[in-house]
DNA sequence: CAGAATATAGTAATTGATTACTATCTTATC
DNA sequence: GATAAGATAGTAATCAATTACTATATTCTG
């Protein structure tokens, strides 16, 4: 049972820290999240954080590792067993939106990291994540062209780029109106247009 | 000629400040731009900035006003005189990308402002800008549906959202690879897919 | 298996660096 | 020479990180 013990094993404490940051990023500007704010949000003193992470940057790295792992697992699982590449991409799209709706801080953190000019470990993790994401999309689109589901003249690279941009647009819209829930409603409407843009004429 | 005069009239100094911020935002994370960095970039002492702006927030507000004014003027001008709504939207798309390629700091600042939880004047300026942008797109899409150029079943709101998202995706890609020039090359490729998604079947 | 010894995880206070902003003195320009 | 604009040198607040010390587990030993 939950003993509410103040002392947690290092591994657990690190996990709790990552979750605290993900939560906070959904509530405020990620670049304004201080170590004091993280500690307060998990009922810990600020200094104690540095027993588990050598620097603040190390915290961000752990957070982005968490994101990369979860997001890729989620989209892989959503597409698993689906024959049609087009349907698989729709499943990936919806599960990605669902993930972001559950963790609204995630896209904020990712974009925030990409903004940085220096190449931090956290930024590199985001770059790797998006690269892997893009590779998966690339394969599905090529399969879709081969199967005739998608237009053979389709620009695969551009289609993968637009897929991610489509999600980015939904995220921006939700930031604009300050309503994460809208994303779930708007996702099918926007994907329908994207789908029309890549599928072969019937 | 450039007199390299240290003393500038207040109006000019404010304009130079705005330009310095826009430039800096293209080089580094906008949220990390300090008043000291702004001053240094325009060969001024940090304290002197506050002769022309009461607070740092006032600087950001002036910058976002500059952005809103220029961007809307640019897209309005690009679409002016074009009969076909679809062609007009393509012109808007390309001129927007051109604007962003000239000023890579602009989308970074806009997204950064939207991230903030508090409602600052600068954030409200961005919200107003995007709202006005969306209204223009909405009108073009409705006209396109009326003229038969675009699919009558098209979801206008979703199409406007995707238009902005498409640009957002290109921006993100350029952040990812750290190459603004790519945006100009990729823009037509991505817009072609978007166009296919909204135009009526031929 | 009791309890001393050690390792681990925490607190509270403090550090130097950096931040936006200000007060005062100086210089340039009309 | 009046005044607008800039330089210089401050301020208080905030930040990540470190310190000295304490509380709680875990391990070792007779």
Tab-separated table of C-alpha atoms (C1' of nucleotides) in Angstrom:
chain	number	residue	atom	x	y	z
A	1	UNK	CA	0.000	0.000	0.000
A	2	UNK	CA	0.942	3.638	-0.264
A	3	UNK	CA	2.873	4.363	2.896
A	4	UNK	CA	3.366	8.019	1.950
A	5	UNK	CA	6.934	7.465	3.034
A	6	UNK	CA	9.126	10.447	2.494
A	7	UNK	CA	12.077	8.305	1.552
A	8	UNK	CA	11.842	6.787	-1.882
A	9	UNK	CA	14.394	4.552	-3.598
A	10	UNK	CA	16.417	6.499	-6.130
A	11	UNK	CA	14.775	4.864	-9.120
A	12	UNK	CA	11.282	5.646	-7.937
A	13	UNK	CA	12.197	9.191	-7.044
A	14	UNK	CA	13.572	9.774	-10.516
A	15	UNK	CA	10.369	8.401	-12.020
A	16	UNK	CA	8.240	10.627	-9.813
A	17	UNK	CA	10.363	13.611	-10.820
A	18	UNK	CA	9.844	12.964	-14.522
A	19	UNK	CA	6.095	12.671	-14.022
A	20	UNK	CA	6.063	15.897	-12.041
A	21	UNK	CA	7.808	17.746	-14.869
A	22	UNK	CA	5.430	16.331	-17.491
A	23	UNK	CA	2.493	17.460	-15.376
A	24	UNK	CA	3.915	20.919	-14.769
A	25	UNK	CA	4.643	21.411	-18.461
A	26	UNK	CA	0.913	21.006	-19.072
A	27	UNK	CA	0.178	23.829	-16.665
A	28	UNK	CA	2.866	26.379	-17.454
A	29	UNK	CA	5.509	27.433	-19.928
A	30	UNK	CA	8.136	24.638	-19.849
A	31	UNK	CA	10.992	27.114	-20.069
A	32	UNK	CA	9.776	28.723	-16.851
A	33	UNK	CA	9.749	25.496	-14.835
A	34	UNK	CA	12.301	25.942	-12.060
A	35	UNK	CA	13.853	23.219	-9.955
A	36	UNK	CA	12.056	24.796	-6.996
A	37	UNK	CA	8.714	24.435	-8.781
A	38	UNK	CA	9.418	20.794	-9.624
A	39	UNK	CA	10.358	20.040	-6.019
A	40	UNK	CA	7.310	21.814	-4.638
A	41	UNK	CA	5.001	19.921	-6.983
A	42	UNK	CA	6.267	16.609	-5.624
A	43	UNK	CA	6.574	17.646	-1.975
A	44	UNK	CA	10.317	17.670	-1.834
A	45	UNK	CA	12.924	20.275	-1.097
A	46	UNK	CA	14.690	21.839	-4.048
A	47	UNK	CA	18.142	20.631	-3.066
A	48	UNK	CA	17.043	17.004	-2.772
A	49	UNK	CA	16.503	16.861	-6.550
A	50	UNK	CA	20.237	17.039	-7.025
A	51	UNK	CA	20.689	13.791	-5.138
A	52	UNK	CA	19.143	12.105	-8.178
A	53	UNK	CA	20.070	14.351	-11.070
A	54	UNK	CA	23.449	15.981	-11.439
A	55	UNK	CA	22.043	19.035	-13.234
A	56	UNK	CA	18.705	20.444	-14.307
A	57	UNK	CA	19.606	19.495	-17.859
A	58	UNK	CA	19.825	15.870	-16.713
A	59	UNK	CA	16.216	16.117	-15.547
A	60	UNK	CA	15.121	17.330	-18.979
A	61	UNK	CA	17.041	14.537	-20.624
A	62	UNK	CA	15.247	11.963	-18.482
A	63	UNK	CA	11.911	13.577	-19.308
A	64	UNK	CA	12.511	13.497	-23.048
A	65	UNK	CA	13.629	9.865	-22.815
A	66	UNK	CA	10.347	9.133	-21.080
A	67	UNK	CA	8.438	10.916	-23.847
A	68	UNK	CA	10.273	9.194	-26.699
A	69	UNK	CA	9.794	5.760	-25.182
A	70	UNK	CA	6.105	6.188	-24.441
A	71	UNK	CA	5.108	7.936	-27.652
A	72	UNK	CA	6.832	5.487	-29.996
A	73	UNK	CA	5.443	2.526	-28.032
A	74	UNK	CA	1.987	4.032	-28.226
A	75	UNK	CA	1.959	4.634	-31.973
A	76	UNK	CA	3.593	1.272	-32.707
A	77	UNK	CA	0.940	-0.466	-30.663
A	78	UNK	CA	-1.886	1.464	-32.314
A	79	UNK	CA	-0.802	0.445	-35.813
A	80	UNK	CA	-0.031	-3.144	-34.916
A	81	UNK	CA	-1.967	-5.709	-36.892
A	82	UNK	CA	-3.636	-3.211	-39.196
A	83	UNK	CA	-3.348	-4.292	-42.813
A	84	UNK	CA	-4.215	-1.073	-44.618
A	85	UNK	CA	-1.390	1.516	-44.457
A	86	UNK	CA	-3.952	4.307	-44.660
A	87	UNK	CA	-5.925	2.931	-41.734
A	88	UNK	CA	-2.717	2.354	-39.815
A	89	UNK	CA	-1.728	5.986	-40.278
A	90	UNK	CA	-5.146	7.077	-39.104
A	91	UNK	CA	-4.702	4.944	-35.990
A	92	UNK	CA	-1.259	6.465	-35.383
A	93	UNK	CA	-2.692	9.930	-35.808
A	94	UNK	CA	-5.502	9.382	-33.329
A	95	UNK	CA	-3.311	7.660	-30.753
A	96	UNK	CA	-0.778	10.470	-31.003
A	97	UNK	CA	-3.516	13.049	-30.412
A	98	UNK	CA	-4.807	10.966	-27.505
A	99	UNK	CA	-1.309	10.859	-26.021
A	100	UNK	CA	-0.927	14.605	-26.359
A	101	UNK	CA	-4.370	15.233	-24.896
A	102	UNK	CA	-3.404	13.123	-21.887
A	103	UNK	CA	-0.071	14.912	-21.598
A	104	UNK	CA	-0.493	18.440	-22.971
A	105	UNK	CA	2.935	19.377	-21.718
A	106	UNK	CA	4.647	16.994	-24.124
A	107	UNK	CA	4.419	18.982	-27.375
A	108	UNK	CA	5.263	22.145	-25.462
A	109	UNK	CA	8.437	20.611	-24.107
A	110	UNK	CA	9.399	19.154	-27.465
A	111	UNK	CA	8.979	22.420	-29.322
A	112	UNK	CA	10.718	24.254	-26.527
A	113	UNK	CA	13.722	21.964	-26.782
A	114	UNK	CA	13.898	22.347	-30.562
A	115	UNK	CA	14.038	26.113	-30.075
A	116	UNK	CA	17.329	25.928	-28.228
A	117	UNK	CA	20.391	26.873	-30.199
A	118	UNK	CA	22.833	24.697	-28.256
A	119	UNK	CA	22.696	20.958	-28.858
A	120	UNK	CA	21.703	19.629	-25.448
A	121	UNK	CA	21.144	15.921	-24.765
A	122	UNK	CA	17.434	16.638	-24.388
A	123	UNK	CA	17.317	18.392	-27.748
A	124	UNK	CA	19.141	15.527	-29.427
A	125	UNK	CA	16.642	13.123	-27.893
A	126	UNK	CA	13.774	15.076	-29.450
A	127	UNK	CA	15.528	15.130	-32.816
A	128	UNK	CA	16.035	11.382	-32.667
A	129	UNK	CA	12.421	10.833	-31.671
A	130	UNK	CA	11.049	12.822	-34.591
A	131	UNK	CA	13.489	11.166	-36.957
A	132	UNK	CA	12.316	7.707	-35.887
A	133	UNK	CA	8.721	8.841	-36.100
A	134	UNK	CA	9.326	10.083	-39.623
A	135	UNK	CA	10.929	6.802	-40.664
A	136	UNK	CA	7.849	4.897	-39.553
A	137	UNK	CA	5.589	7.244	-41.498
A	138	UNK	CA	7.844	6.936	-44.532
A	139	UNK	CA	7.464	3.151	-44.541
A	140	UNK	CA	3.696	3.293	-44.223
A	141	UNK	CA	3.398	5.792	-47.055
A	142	UNK	CA	5.626	3.723	-49.340
A	143	UNK	CA	3.534	0.668	-48.527
A	144	UNK	CA	0.392	2.661	-49.270
A	145	UNK	CA	1.721	3.682	-52.655
A	146	UNK	CA	2.700	0.104	-53.438
A	147	UNK	CA	-0.707	-1.224	-52.478
A	148	UNK	CA	-2.483	1.398	-54.564
A	149	UNK	CA	-4.213	2.912	-51.554
A	150	UNK	CA	-2.224	6.085	-51.891
A	151	UNK	CA	-1.499	8.113	-54.971
A	152	UNK	CA	1.588	6.737	-56.752
A	153	UNK	CA	2.700	10.289	-57.549
A	154	UNK	CA	2.667	11.166	-53.842
A	155	UNK	CA	5.779	12.873	-52.455
A	156	UNK	CA	6.558	10.542	-49.554
A	157	UNK	CA	8.852	12.880	-47.681
A	158	UNK	CA	6.460	15.800	-47.940
A	159	UNK	CA	3.564	13.610	-46.846
A	160	UNK	CA	5.437	12.534	-43.722
A	161	UNK	CA	6.298	16.153	-42.981
A	162	UNK	CA	2.683	17.227	-43.400
A	163	UNK	CA	1.495	14.417	-41.124
A	164	UNK	CA	3.548	15.786	-38.260
A	165	UNK	CA	2.611	19.349	-39.169
A	166	UNK	CA	-1.043	18.439	-39.050
A	167	UNK	CA	-0.643	17.355	-35.447
A	168	UNK	CA	1.405	20.468	-34.745
A	169	UNK	CA	-1.439	22.590	-36.087
A	170	UNK	CA	-3.919	20.944	-33.746
A	171	UNK	CA	-1.600	21.521	-30.821
A	172	UNK	CA	-1.203	25.171	-31.733
A	173	UNK	CA	-4.953	25.577	-32.000
A	174	UNK	CA	-5.391	24.081	-28.546
A	175	UNK	CA	-2.796	26.487	-27.162
A	176	UNK	CA	-4.633	29.319	-28.855
A	177	UNK	CA	-8.002	28.637	-27.297
A	178	UNK	CA	-6.568	27.081	-24.146
A	179	UNK	CA	-8.657	23.946	-24.532
A	180	UNK	CA	-7.005	20.548	-24.871
A	181	UNK	CA	-10.320	18.743	-25.235
A	182	UNK	CA	-10.990	20.401	-28.579
A	183	UNK	CA	-8.051	18.538	-30.040
A	184	UNK	CA	-9.858	15.216	-29.695
A	185	UNK	CA	-12.893	16.622	-31.499
A	186	UNK	CA	-10.973	18.384	-34.264
A	187	UNK	CA	-8.515	15.568	-34.984
A	188	UNK	CA	-10.830	13.479	-37.208
A	189	UNK	CA	-11.954	16.574	-39.121
A	190	UNK	CA	-8.406	17.620	-39.910
A	191	UNK	CA	-7.187	14.120	-40.660
A	192	UNK	CA	-9.993	13.686	-43.170
A	193	UNK	CA	-8.522	16.497	-45.276
A	194	UNK	CA	-4.996	15.134	-44.959
A	195	UNK	CA	-6.249	11.699	-45.949
A	196	UNK	CA	-7.887	13.129	-49.042
A	197	UNK	CA	-4.556	14.696	-49.924
A	198	UNK	CA	-2.615	11.444	-49.940
A	199	UNK	CA	-5.058	8.724	-50.997
A	200	UNK	CA	-5.418	7.673	-54.599
A	201	UNK	CA	-8.344	9.077	-56.509
A	202	UNK	CA	-11.368	6.787	-56.474
B	1	UNK	CA	25.200	57.507	-45.294
B	2	UNK	CA	25.496	55.583	-42.107
B	3	UNK	CA	26.788	58.116	-39.595
B	4	UNK	CA	27.104	55.437	-36.906
B	5	UNK	CA	25.708	58.069	-34.608
B	6	UNK	CA	25.210	56.829	-31.110
B	7	UNK	CA	22.287	59.102	-30.467
B	8	UNK	CA	19.073	58.132	-32.204
B	9	UNK	CA	15.667	59.817	-31.975
B	10	UNK	CA	13.351	57.822	-29.717
B	11	UNK	CA	11.196	56.540	-32.565
B	12	UNK	CA	14.159	55.234	-34.516
B	13	UNK	CA	15.674	53.664	-31.441
B	14	UNK	CA	12.452	51.795	-30.758
B	15	UNK	CA	12.382	50.551	-34.347
B	16	UNK	CA	15.992	49.422	-34.142
B	17	UNK	CA	15.219	47.617	-30.894
B	18	UNK	CA	12.361	45.689	-32.461
B	19	UNK	CA	14.550	44.672	-35.378
B	20	UNK	CA	17.296	43.579	-33.003
B	21	UNK	CA	14.882	41.321	-31.126
B	22	UNK	CA	13.540	39.797	-34.360
B	23	UNK	CA	17.096	39.096	-35.461
B	24	UNK	CA	18.118	37.614	-32.123
B	25	UNK	CA	15.063	35.358	-32.065
B	26	UNK	CA	16.368	33.806	-35.266
B	27	UNK	CA	19.665	32.992	-33.589
B	28	UNK	CA	18.628	31.817	-30.151
B	29	UNK	CA	15.728	30.645	-28.024
B	30	UNK	CA	13.398	33.668	-27.737
B	31	UNK	CA	12.656	32.937	-24.086
B	32	UNK	CA	16.357	33.262	-23.327
B	33	UNK	CA	16.747	36.692	-24.916
B	34	UNK	CA	17.725	39.049	-22.100
B	35	UNK	CA	17.603	42.824	-22.141
B	36	UNK	CA	21.393	42.740	-21.894
B	37	UNK	CA	21.578	40.583	-25.041
B	38	UNK	CA	19.253	42.929	-26.927
B	39	UNK	CA	21.321	45.947	-25.930
B	40	UNK	CA	24.587	44.281	-26.856
B	41	UNK	CA	23.239	43.274	-30.262
B	42	UNK	CA	22.465	46.911	-31.069
B	43	UNK	CA	25.557	48.429	-29.437
B	44	UNK	CA	23.770	50.034	-26.550
B	45	UNK	CA	23.980	49.703	-22.801
B	46	UNK	CA	21.325	47.642	-21.127
B	47	UNK	CA	19.953	50.458	-19.004
B	48	UNK	CA	19.455	52.720	-22.019
B	49	UNK	CA	16.748	50.384	-23.347
B	50	UNK	CA	14.495	51.489	-20.530
B	51	UNK	CA	14.559	55.049	-21.811
B	52	UNK	CA	12.365	53.796	-24.647
B	53	UNK	CA	10.434	50.895	-23.175
B	54	UNK	CA	8.973	50.922	-19.686
B	55	UNK	CA	9.366	47.161	-19.242
B	56	UNK	CA	10.722	44.174	-21.121
B	57	UNK	CA	7.151	43.072	-21.748
B	58	UNK	CA	6.612	46.381	-23.584
B	59	UNK	CA	9.455	45.427	-25.916
B	60	UNK	CA	7.794	42.103	-26.693
B	61	UNK	CA	4.505	43.813	-27.294
B	62	UNK	CA	6.128	46.179	-29.804
B	63	UNK	CA	7.798	43.215	-31.512
B	64	UNK	CA	4.554	41.281	-31.865
B	65	UNK	CA	2.811	44.393	-33.207
B	66	UNK	CA	5.568	44.650	-35.802
B	67	UNK	CA	5.057	40.997	-36.722
B	68	UNK	CA	1.274	41.215	-36.966
B	69	UNK	CA	1.400	44.329	-39.109
B	70	UNK	CA	4.027	43.017	-41.508
B	71	UNK	CA	2.704	39.491	-41.876
B	72	UNK	CA	-0.906	40.471	-42.532
B	73	UNK	CA	0.191	43.169	-44.972
B	74	UNK	CA	2.397	40.651	-46.757
B	75	UNK	CA	-0.268	37.977	-47.191
B	76	UNK	CA	-2.940	40.527	-48.145
B	77	UNK	CA	-0.668	41.931	-50.792
B	78	UNK	CA	0.240	38.497	-52.129
B	79	UNK	CA	-3.400	37.524	-52.650
B	80	UNK	CA	-4.456	40.877	-54.065
B	81	UNK	CA	-5.959	40.740	-57.521
B	82	UNK	CA	-5.953	36.947	-57.755
B	83	UNK	CA	-9.301	35.650	-58.934
B	84	UNK	CA	-9.027	31.984	-58.037
B	85	UNK	CA	-9.369	31.356	-54.269
B	86	UNK	CA	-7.169	28.299	-54.569
B	87	UNK	CA	-4.424	30.241	-56.319
B	88	UNK	CA	-4.806	33.042	-53.791
B	89	UNK	CA	-4.283	30.602	-50.932
B	90	UNK	CA	-1.216	29.234	-52.629
B	91	UNK	CA	0.148	32.769	-52.936
B	92	UNK	CA	-0.580	33.401	-49.262
B	93	UNK	CA	1.146	30.162	-48.335
B	94	UNK	CA	4.283	30.956	-50.297
B	95	UNK	CA	4.517	34.557	-49.127
B	96	UNK	CA	4.080	33.418	-45.526
B	97	UNK	CA	6.901	30.916	-45.937
B	98	UNK	CA	9.022	33.604	-47.574
B	99	UNK	CA	8.346	35.931	-44.647
B	100	UNK	CA	9.301	33.240	-42.152
B	101	UNK	CA	12.432	32.354	-44.105
B	102	UNK	CA	13.457	36.010	-44.005
B	103	UNK	CA	12.653	36.206	-40.303
B	104	UNK	CA	13.117	32.757	-38.781
B	105	UNK	CA	12.681	34.187	-35.304
B	106	UNK	CA	9.062	35.088	-35.950
B	107	UNK	CA	7.399	31.677	-35.603
B	108	UNK	CA	9.631	30.934	-32.624
B	109	UNK	CA	8.483	34.054	-30.838
B	110	UNK	CA	4.858	33.444	-31.698
B	111	UNK	CA	4.877	29.890	-30.430
B	112	UNK	CA	6.817	30.963	-27.371
B	113	UNK	CA	4.213	33.583	-26.539
B	114	UNK	CA	1.376	31.105	-26.959
B	115	UNK	CA	3.094	28.818	-24.458
B	116	UNK	CA	2.775	31.350	-21.665
B	117	UNK	CA	0.062	30.709	-19.136
B	118	UNK	CA	-0.506	34.349	-18.222
B	119	UNK	CA	-2.310	36.559	-20.722
B	120	UNK	CA	0.304	39.180	-21.597
B	121	UNK	CA	-0.279	41.945	-24.158
B	122	UNK	CA	2.182	40.214	-26.475
B	123	UNK	CA	0.315	36.921	-26.185
B	124	UNK	CA	-2.998	38.619	-26.900
B	125	UNK	CA	-1.427	40.233	-29.943
B	126	UNK	CA	-0.439	36.796	-31.277
B	127	UNK	CA	-3.913	35.438	-30.601
B	128	UNK	CA	-5.478	38.330	-32.458
B	129	UNK	CA	-3.066	37.895	-35.357
B	130	UNK	CA	-3.868	34.222	-35.797
B	131	UNK	CA	-7.568	34.910	-35.439
B	132	UNK	CA	-7.440	37.508	-38.208
B	133	UNK	CA	-5.344	35.178	-40.321
B	134	UNK	CA	-7.913	32.426	-39.816
B	135	UNK	CA	-10.770	34.720	-40.827
B	136	UNK	CA	-9.057	35.518	-44.114
B	137	UNK	CA	-8.508	31.829	-44.821
B	138	UNK	CA	-12.115	31.089	-43.910
B	139	UNK	CA	-13.364	33.582	-46.497
B	140	UNK	CA	-11.125	32.200	-49.244
B	141	UNK	CA	-12.219	28.652	-48.540
B	142	UNK	CA	-15.905	29.570	-48.575
B	143	UNK	CA	-15.384	31.396	-51.845
B	144	UNK	CA	-13.573	28.358	-53.201
B	145	UNK	CA	-16.458	26.105	-52.273
B	146	UNK	CA	-18.947	28.501	-53.864
B	147	UNK	CA	-16.955	28.696	-57.084
B	148	UNK	CA	-16.666	24.928	-57.286
B	149	UNK	CA	-12.887	25.005	-57.067
B	150	UNK	CA	-12.945	23.353	-53.690
B	151	UNK	CA	-14.896	20.359	-52.553
B	152	UNK	CA	-18.374	21.447	-51.409
B	153	UNK	CA	-18.222	18.918	-48.570
B	154	UNK	CA	-15.023	20.525	-47.268
B	155	UNK	CA	-14.899	21.358	-43.559
B	156	UNK	CA	-13.941	25.034	-43.761
B	157	UNK	CA	-12.787	25.417	-40.182
B	158	UNK	CA	-10.643	22.285	-40.318
B	159	UNK	CA	-9.161	23.362	-43.650
B	160	UNK	CA	-8.117	26.731	-42.186
B	161	UNK	CA	-6.611	24.967	-39.188
B	162	UNK	CA	-4.677	22.581	-41.403
B	163	UNK	CA	-3.372	25.450	-43.527
B	164	UNK	CA	-1.704	27.001	-40.498
B	165	UNK	CA	-0.588	23.596	-39.263
B	166	UNK	CA	1.043	22.917	-42.604
B	167	UNK	CA	3.193	25.997	-42.178
B	168	UNK	CA	3.861	25.023	-38.589
B	169	UNK	CA	5.103	21.652	-39.765
B	170	UNK	CA	7.546	23.261	-42.183
B	171	UNK	CA	8.822	25.522	-39.425
B	172	UNK	CA	9.310	22.568	-37.112
B	173	UNK	CA	11.185	20.685	-39.801
B	174	UNK	CA	13.496	23.662	-40.302
B	175	UNK	CA	14.146	23.821	-36.561
B	176	UNK	CA	14.857	20.120	-36.630
B	177	UNK	CA	17.532	20.237	-39.272
B	178	UNK	CA	18.628	23.802	-38.477
B	179	UNK	CA	18.225	24.909	-42.060
B	180	UNK	CA	15.819	27.697	-42.919
B	181	UNK	CA	16.539	27.456	-46.628
B	182	UNK	CA	14.945	24.028	-46.822
B	183	UNK	CA	11.598	25.579	-46.011
B	184	UNK	CA	11.528	27.401	-49.336
B	185	UNK	CA	12.240	24.169	-51.193
B	186	UNK	CA	9.794	22.015	-49.247
B	187	UNK	CA	6.917	24.497	-49.223
B	188	UNK	CA	5.591	23.740	-52.721
B	189	UNK	CA	5.867	19.989	-52.138
B	190	UNK	CA	3.851	20.137	-48.940
B	191	UNK	CA	1.305	22.604	-50.277
B	192	UNK	CA	0.635	20.304	-53.235
B	193	UNK	CA	-0.669	17.648	-50.848
B	194	UNK	CA	-2.724	20.155	-48.900
B	195	UNK	CA	-4.167	21.464	-52.148
B	196	UNK	CA	-5.180	17.979	-53.183
B	197	UNK	CA	-6.970	17.628	-49.854
B	198	UNK	CA	-9.206	20.638	-50.342
B	199	UNK	CA	-9.803	20.972	-54.085
B	200	UNK	CA	-12.786	19.392	-55.734
B	201	UNK	CA	-12.247	16.114	-57.584
B	202	UNK	CA	-11.517	16.682	-61.254
C	1	DC	C1'	19.190	-12.372	15.547
C	2	DA	C1'	20.457	-8.051	17.975
C	3	DG	C1'	22.645	-3.914	17.148
C	4	DA	C1'	26.547	-1.483	15.390
C	5	DA	C1'	28.185	0.357	10.986
C	6	DT	C1'	27.283	2.035	6.583
C	7	DA	C1'	24.751	3.703	2.657
C	8	DT	C1'	20.955	6.219	1.003
C	9	DA	C1'	17.639	9.986	0.876
C	10	DG	C1'	16.136	13.934	2.921
C	11	DT	C1'	16.151	19.060	5.056
C	12	DA	C1'	17.415	23.863	5.540
C	13	DA	C1'	20.382	27.425	4.609
C	14	DT	C1'	23.579	29.532	1.645
C	15	DT	C1'	26.297	30.335	-2.560
C	16	DG	C1'	27.635	33.068	-6.772
C	17	DA	C1'	25.687	34.262	-11.008
C	18	DT	C1'	22.124	36.364	-13.566
C	19	DT	C1'	17.935	38.809	-14.137
C	20	DA	C1'	14.867	43.103	-14.981
C	21	DC	C1'	14.868	47.495	-13.577
C	22	DT	C1'	16.517	52.257	-11.526
C	23	DA	C1'	19.211	56.347	-9.907
C	24	DT	C1'	22.611	59.468	-11.093
C	25	DC	C1'	25.892	61.520	-13.881
C	26	DT	C1'	27.554	62.691	-18.802
C	27	DT	C1'	27.296	63.784	-23.601
C	28	DA	C1'	25.322	64.962	-28.020
C	29	DT	C1'	22.105	67.589	-30.782
C	30	DC	C1'	18.990	71.212	-32.196
D	1	DG	C1'	22.120	76.004	-23.211
D	2	DA	C1'	18.038	73.188	-22.784
D	3	DT	C1'	16.834	68.627	-23.341
D	4	DA	C1'	16.773	64.193	-25.217
D	5	DA	C1'	19.649	60.052	-25.258
D	6	DG	C1'	23.266	57.286	-23.373
D	7	DA	C1'	26.801	55.579	-19.842
D	8	DT	C1'	27.775	53.978	-15.408
D	9	DA	C1'	26.814	51.808	-11.423
D	10	DG	C1'	23.911	50.398	-8.705
D	11	DT	C1'	19.315	47.541	-6.638
D	12	DA	C1'	16.379	43.475	-5.103
D	13	DA	C1'	14.816	39.208	-6.662
D	14	DT	C1'	15.461	34.787	-8.541
D	15	DC	C1'	17.963	30.985	-10.308
D	16	DA	C1'	20.645	26.385	-10.212
D	17	DA	C1'	23.722	24.269	-7.427
D	18	DT	C1'	26.215	23.198	-2.975
D	19	DT	C1'	26.880	22.863	1.739
D	20	DA	C1'	26.519	20.848	6.504
D	21	DC	C1'	23.709	18.190	8.820
D	22	DT	C1'	19.704	14.698	9.920
D	23	DA	C1'	16.566	10.819	9.215
D	24	DT	C1'	15.798	6.381	7.484
D	25	DA	C1'	16.949	2.074	5.275
D	26	DT	C1'	20.169	-1.681	4.528
D	27	DT	C1'	24.096	-4.586	5.491
D	28	DC	C1'	27.584	-6.614	8.266
D	29	DT	C1'	29.214	-8.948	12.392
D	30	DG	C1'	29.687	-11.417	16.893
